[in-house]
Amino acid sequence: MNLFKATPLTLLLTLIAAFPTTSIEADEKPLNIILFLVDDWGWTDGGVFGSDLYQTPNMDKLAREGTLFSQAYAACTVCSPTRSAVLTGLYPARTYLTDWIGGHAPNYSNLPLQEPEWTKKLEFKHTTIAEVLKQNGYRTASIGKWHLTPKGKPGSPEVAAYWPEHHGFDKNIGGNQFGSPGSYFAPYGKGDGIRLNMPESKKGDYITDRLVDEAVELIENWKDDPFFFYFPLYNVHLPLQAKDEYIALYQDKVKPGMRHTNAKYAAMVHAVDVAIGRVSDALEAAGLSENTMIILTGDNGGLIRGGLTSNAPLREGKGSVYEGGVRVPCVVKLPGGAQGARNETPIISNDFFPTILSAAGIQNIVNDTDGQDLTPILSGASETIADRDLFWHYPHYHTQGSTPYSAIRSGDYRLIEYHRDGNVELYNLANDIGECNDLSRHQPHIVNKLKQKLHAWRDSVSAQMPTPHPDYDPTKPTLNPSQTKKLKSKK
């Protein structure tokens, strides 16, 4: 594929290749970079993040060696848009990839609003972080979940054309069109499609273990060159499946009154922690620990349906309009940077693109994204970055509670605007992290100020809006009967 896309960013890439100007000295090897993106991972799903059940010594160690961001956000309340934001540095509203690919529209038969014609793939016109790094001498691998292709027959040309290897990655291990495996144990379920690009596995192999096996081998094989691993784990997405020995670690630890009470889910989190530990050990064995940046974060809030996890004190979870749907764990280790730091600066998925480029010494294009460079915080040079607002735009319905909405985080305030009727909710997160006290009627001046900012931002990115559905009948149920039955069975 042609990596030089017709965008302003591409023109800068061409200039970089011709006239490289980086902060890395000529005789100094650039940093290796590993970005772990954990699926459906709740804000408190780890020991260092406040869990009273999950044992995560490797996450805890990473936090001691780097910076924990307590107010980190996913770019969307569902996965595909956030994945796009991580890879491109662009808000989902700008790329029009605003829902998980598949979406919930087929589950509804009667809605007041119809969603826009959104983009159901990562388009080639958007340059990825892998492409930029590859242009600057990095070897690149996507290891795990992709879920950025159009829907279609698994492995068909129109689907495979959008796999990671066509978006700047030298290696695609485990990435295809699926958002989750049919089973975490080989042969992984869902027929042959889920096994596309999966490493060869023996029956019963746990998918996370096999992906880490491949990563460990790549570290050894690529240790003489700078490399970037985009490592989007399938854990802890459904189906709820874990290794028996991990489940056994937690079965007797669950006690009444604990925040987290699901031993099998705890075992899935444990598998993530083991994965981080194994990769860290491989870096140590290869002599790369002190030259590798590690980012650990999530793609959206934790799924609370069926008692899987709890995002408390946050309100609700994945698929909702509230903090529990978008606030995620985040730890970043920058070699030579701050250690054991806890930072309260609000950050978002878009920030990783410019941050990675800055850490890699590629300073030229960090302003061509919707994110901000976090390296001043990570290095310990500053405790914050320039003030800015954060935005969300989800013109869709989700069975976990979302109706079409937009939102803004400005300072301590978070305003949510619903597209159907224009109603708003306003919360001061400084003293109401659980979003229990709607201030919209009491602080109209704040509401008006934030609405103006939100609308101006939507206009600036040409955000797609839902439109009234001409066939909507308020006397009829919104969900298809089969979906209503399915949701009731999972409560």
Short mmCIF file of N, CA and C in Angstrom, two decimals, residues 398-472:
data_model
loop_
_atom_site.label_atom_id
_atom_site.label_comp_id
_atom_site.label_asym_id
_atom_site.label_seq_id
_atom_site.Cartn_x
_atom_site.Cartn_y
_atom_site.Cartn_z
N HIS A 398 -26.98 2.52 22.30
CA HIS A 398 -26.25 1.36 22.80
C HIS A 398 -27.09 0.65 23.84
N THR A 399 -27.08 -0.67 23.79
CA THR A 399 -27.93 -1.44 24.69
C THR A 399 -27.51 -1.35 26.15
N GLN A 400 -26.34 -0.77 26.43
CA GLN A 400 -25.92 -0.55 27.82
C GLN A 400 -26.38 0.80 28.37
N GLY A 401 -27.15 1.55 27.57
CA GLY A 401 -27.74 2.75 28.14
C GLY A 401 -27.58 4.03 27.34
N SER A 402 -26.62 4.10 26.44
CA SER A 402 -26.42 5.34 25.70
C SER A 402 -27.54 5.60 24.71
N THR A 403 -27.98 6.84 24.68
CA THR A 403 -28.74 7.36 23.55
C THR A 403 -27.82 8.39 22.90
N PRO A 404 -28.09 8.82 21.67
CA PRO A 404 -27.17 9.75 21.00
C PRO A 404 -26.86 10.98 21.86
N TYR A 405 -25.57 11.27 22.01
CA TYR A 405 -25.17 12.37 22.88
C TYR A 405 -23.82 12.92 22.45
N SER A 406 -23.53 14.11 22.95
CA SER A 406 -22.19 14.69 22.91
C SER A 406 -21.85 15.14 24.33
N ALA A 407 -20.57 15.26 24.62
CA ALA A 407 -20.16 15.68 25.97
C ALA A 407 -18.87 16.46 25.91
N ILE A 408 -18.66 17.28 26.93
CA ILE A 408 -17.43 18.05 27.06
C ILE A 408 -16.96 17.98 28.51
N ARG A 409 -15.66 17.84 28.69
CA ARG A 409 -15.03 17.99 30.00
C ARG A 409 -14.22 19.28 29.93
N SER A 410 -14.59 20.24 30.75
CA SER A 410 -13.93 21.54 30.77
C SER A 410 -13.60 21.88 32.21
N GLY A 411 -12.31 21.87 32.55
CA GLY A 411 -11.94 22.02 33.95
C GLY A 411 -12.51 20.85 34.74
N ASP A 412 -13.18 21.16 35.83
CA ASP A 412 -13.79 20.11 36.65
C ASP A 412 -15.20 19.76 36.19
N TYR A 413 -15.73 20.52 35.24
CA TYR A 413 -17.12 20.31 34.83
C TYR A 413 -17.22 19.34 33.65
N ARG A 414 -18.27 18.55 33.68
CA ARG A 414 -18.60 17.68 32.55
C ARG A 414 -20.06 17.91 32.18
N LEU A 415 -20.28 18.30 30.92
CA LEU A 415 -21.62 18.54 30.42
C LEU A 415 -21.97 17.50 29.38
N ILE A 416 -23.16 16.92 29.49
CA ILE A 416 -23.67 15.94 28.55
C ILE A 416 -24.89 16.54 27.86
N GLU A 417 -24.91 16.50 26.54
CA GLU A 417 -26.07 16.99 25.78
C GLU A 417 -26.66 15.85 24.96
N TYR A 418 -27.95 15.62 25.14
CA TYR A 418 -28.65 14.54 24.42
C TYR A 418 -29.21 15.07 23.11
N HIS A 419 -28.98 14.33 22.04
CA HIS A 419 -29.33 14.81 20.72
C HIS A 419 -30.84 14.82 20.45
N ARG A 420 -31.58 13.96 21.11
CA ARG A 420 -33.01 13.88 20.79
C ARG A 420 -33.75 15.15 21.14
N ASP A 421 -33.51 15.67 22.33
CA ASP A 421 -34.30 16.81 22.79
C ASP A 421 -33.46 18.00 23.23
N GLY A 422 -32.13 17.87 23.15
CA GLY A 422 -31.26 18.96 23.56
C GLY A 422 -31.11 19.10 25.06
N ASN A 423 -31.70 18.21 25.83
CA ASN A 423 -31.54 18.26 27.28
C ASN A 423 -30.08 18.07 27.67
N VAL A 424 -29.70 18.68 28.77
CA VAL A 424 -28.32 18.61 29.22
C VAL A 424 -28.26 18.18 30.68
N GLU A 425 -27.11 17.64 31.06
CA GLU A 425 -26.78 17.37 32.45
C GLU A 425 -25.40 17.97 32.70
N LEU A 426 -25.20 18.52 33.88
CA LEU A 426 -23.94 19.16 34.24
C LEU A 426 -23.47 18.63 35.59
N TYR A 427 -22.20 18.22 35.64
CA TYR A 427 -21.65 17.68 36.87
C TYR A 427 -20.30 18.33 37.17
N ASN A 428 -20.04 18.55 38.45
CA ASN A 428 -18.73 19.02 38.90
C ASN A 428 -17.98 17.81 39.43
N LEU A 429 -17.05 17.30 38.65
CA LEU A 429 -16.36 16.06 39.01
C LEU A 429 -15.42 16.23 40.19
N ALA A 430 -15.08 17.46 40.53
CA ALA A 430 -14.18 17.68 41.66
C ALA A 430 -14.82 17.21 42.97
N ASN A 431 -16.14 17.36 43.08
CA ASN A 431 -16.81 16.94 44.31
C ASN A 431 -17.96 15.98 44.06
N ASP A 432 -18.09 15.52 42.81
CA ASP A 432 -19.19 14.61 42.46
C ASP A 432 -18.73 13.66 41.35
N ILE A 433 -17.72 12.85 41.67
CA ILE A 433 -17.16 11.95 40.67
C ILE A 433 -18.18 10.91 40.21
N GLY A 434 -19.18 10.64 41.05
CA GLY A 434 -20.22 9.67 40.70
C GLY A 434 -21.35 10.25 39.89
N GLU A 435 -21.27 11.54 39.53
CA GLU A 435 -22.28 12.22 38.71
C GLU A 435 -23.69 11.98 39.25
N CYS A 436 -23.86 12.32 40.51
CA CYS A 436 -25.15 12.14 41.18
C CYS A 436 -25.96 13.44 41.25
N ASN A 437 -25.28 14.58 41.18
CA ASN A 437 -25.93 15.87 41.41
C ASN A 437 -25.88 16.72 40.14
N ASP A 438 -26.97 16.69 39.38
CA ASP A 438 -27.06 17.45 38.14
C ASP A 438 -27.22 18.93 38.46
N LEU A 439 -26.26 19.73 38.01
CA LEU A 439 -26.23 21.16 38.32
C LEU A 439 -26.80 22.03 37.22
N SER A 440 -27.34 21.43 36.18
CA SER A 440 -27.71 22.20 34.99
C SER A 440 -28.74 23.30 35.29
N ARG A 441 -29.66 23.06 36.21
CA ARG A 441 -30.67 24.08 36.53
C ARG A 441 -30.13 25.16 37.45
N HIS A 442 -29.08 24.84 38.15
CA HIS A 442 -28.55 25.77 39.15
C HIS A 442 -27.40 26.63 38.61
N GLN A 443 -26.77 26.19 37.53
CA GLN A 443 -25.64 26.94 36.98
C GLN A 443 -25.83 27.12 35.47
N PRO A 444 -26.87 27.85 35.06
CA PRO A 444 -27.15 28.03 33.63
C PRO A 444 -26.03 28.73 32.88
N HIS A 445 -25.27 29.59 33.56
CA HIS A 445 -24.17 30.28 32.90
C HIS A 445 -23.07 29.31 32.49
N ILE A 446 -22.81 28.31 33.35
CA ILE A 446 -21.82 27.28 33.00
C ILE A 446 -22.35 26.42 31.86
N VAL A 447 -23.63 26.08 31.92
CA VAL A 447 -24.25 25.29 30.86
C VAL A 447 -24.11 25.99 29.52
N ASN A 448 -24.45 27.27 29.47
CA ASN A 448 -24.39 28.00 28.20
C ASN A 448 -22.97 28.09 27.67
N LYS A 449 -22.03 28.34 28.57
CA LYS A 449 -20.62 28.44 28.16
C LYS A 449 -20.13 27.12 27.58
N LEU A 450 -20.43 26.02 28.25
CA LEU A 450 -19.95 24.71 27.79
C LEU A 450 -20.68 24.25 26.54
N LYS A 451 -21.97 24.58 26.42
CA LYS A 451 -22.70 24.23 25.20
C LYS A 451 -22.11 24.94 23.99
N GLN A 452 -21.76 26.21 24.17
CA GLN A 452 -21.15 26.95 23.07
C GLN A 452 -19.84 26.31 22.64
N LYS A 453 -19.03 25.92 23.62
CA LYS A 453 -17.76 25.26 23.30
C LYS A 453 -18.00 23.93 22.60
N LEU A 454 -18.96 23.16 23.11
CA LEU A 454 -19.24 21.85 22.53
C LEU A 454 -19.74 21.98 21.10
N HIS A 455 -20.65 22.90 20.85
CA HIS A 455 -21.18 23.09 19.50
C HIS A 455 -20.11 23.60 18.55
N ALA A 456 -19.26 24.49 19.04
CA ALA A 456 -18.17 25.00 18.19
C ALA A 456 -17.21 23.87 17.82
N TRP A 457 -16.92 23.00 18.78
CA TRP A 457 -16.05 21.85 18.49
C TRP A 457 -16.70 20.92 17.48
N ARG A 458 -17.99 20.62 17.66
CA ARG A 458 -18.68 19.74 16.71
C ARG A 458 -18.62 20.32 15.31
N ASP A 459 -18.81 21.63 15.20
CA ASP A 459 -18.72 22.27 13.88
C ASP A 459 -17.30 22.16 13.32
N SER A 460 -16.30 22.31 14.18
CA SER A 460 -14.91 22.32 13.71
C SER A 460 -14.47 20.96 13.16
N VAL A 461 -15.06 19.88 13.66
CA VAL A 461 -14.70 18.54 13.17
C VAL A 461 -15.74 18.00 12.21
N SER A 462 -16.75 18.83 11.88
CA SER A 462 -17.85 18.41 10.99
C SER A 462 -18.51 17.13 11.50
N ALA A 463 -18.82 17.12 12.79
CA ALA A 463 -19.40 15.93 13.41
C ALA A 463 -20.74 15.58 12.76
N GLN A 464 -20.94 14.29 12.54
CA GLN A 464 -22.20 13.81 11.99
C GLN A 464 -23.25 13.77 13.10
N MET A 465 -24.46 14.17 12.76
CA MET A 465 -25.53 14.19 13.75
C MET A 465 -26.65 13.23 13.35
N PRO A 466 -27.32 12.64 14.33
CA PRO A 466 -28.49 11.82 14.02
C PRO A 466 -29.65 12.70 13.58
N THR A 467 -30.60 12.12 12.92
CA THR A 467 -31.76 12.86 12.42
C THR A 467 -33.04 12.19 12.87
N PRO A 468 -34.15 12.93 12.95
CA PRO A 468 -35.42 12.33 13.37
C PRO A 468 -35.82 11.18 12.45
N HIS A 469 -36.29 10.11 13.05
CA HIS A 469 -36.71 8.94 12.27
C HIS A 469 -38.16 9.13 11.84
N PRO A 470 -38.42 9.10 10.53
CA PRO A 470 -39.78 9.40 10.06
C PRO A 470 -40.81 8.35 10.47
N ASP A 471 -40.37 7.13 10.78
CA ASP A 471 -41.32 6.06 11.10
C ASP A 471 -41.40 5.76 12.60
N TYR A 472 -40.84 6.61 13.41
CA TYR A 472 -40.85 6.35 14.85
C TYR A 472 -42.26 6.38 15.41
#
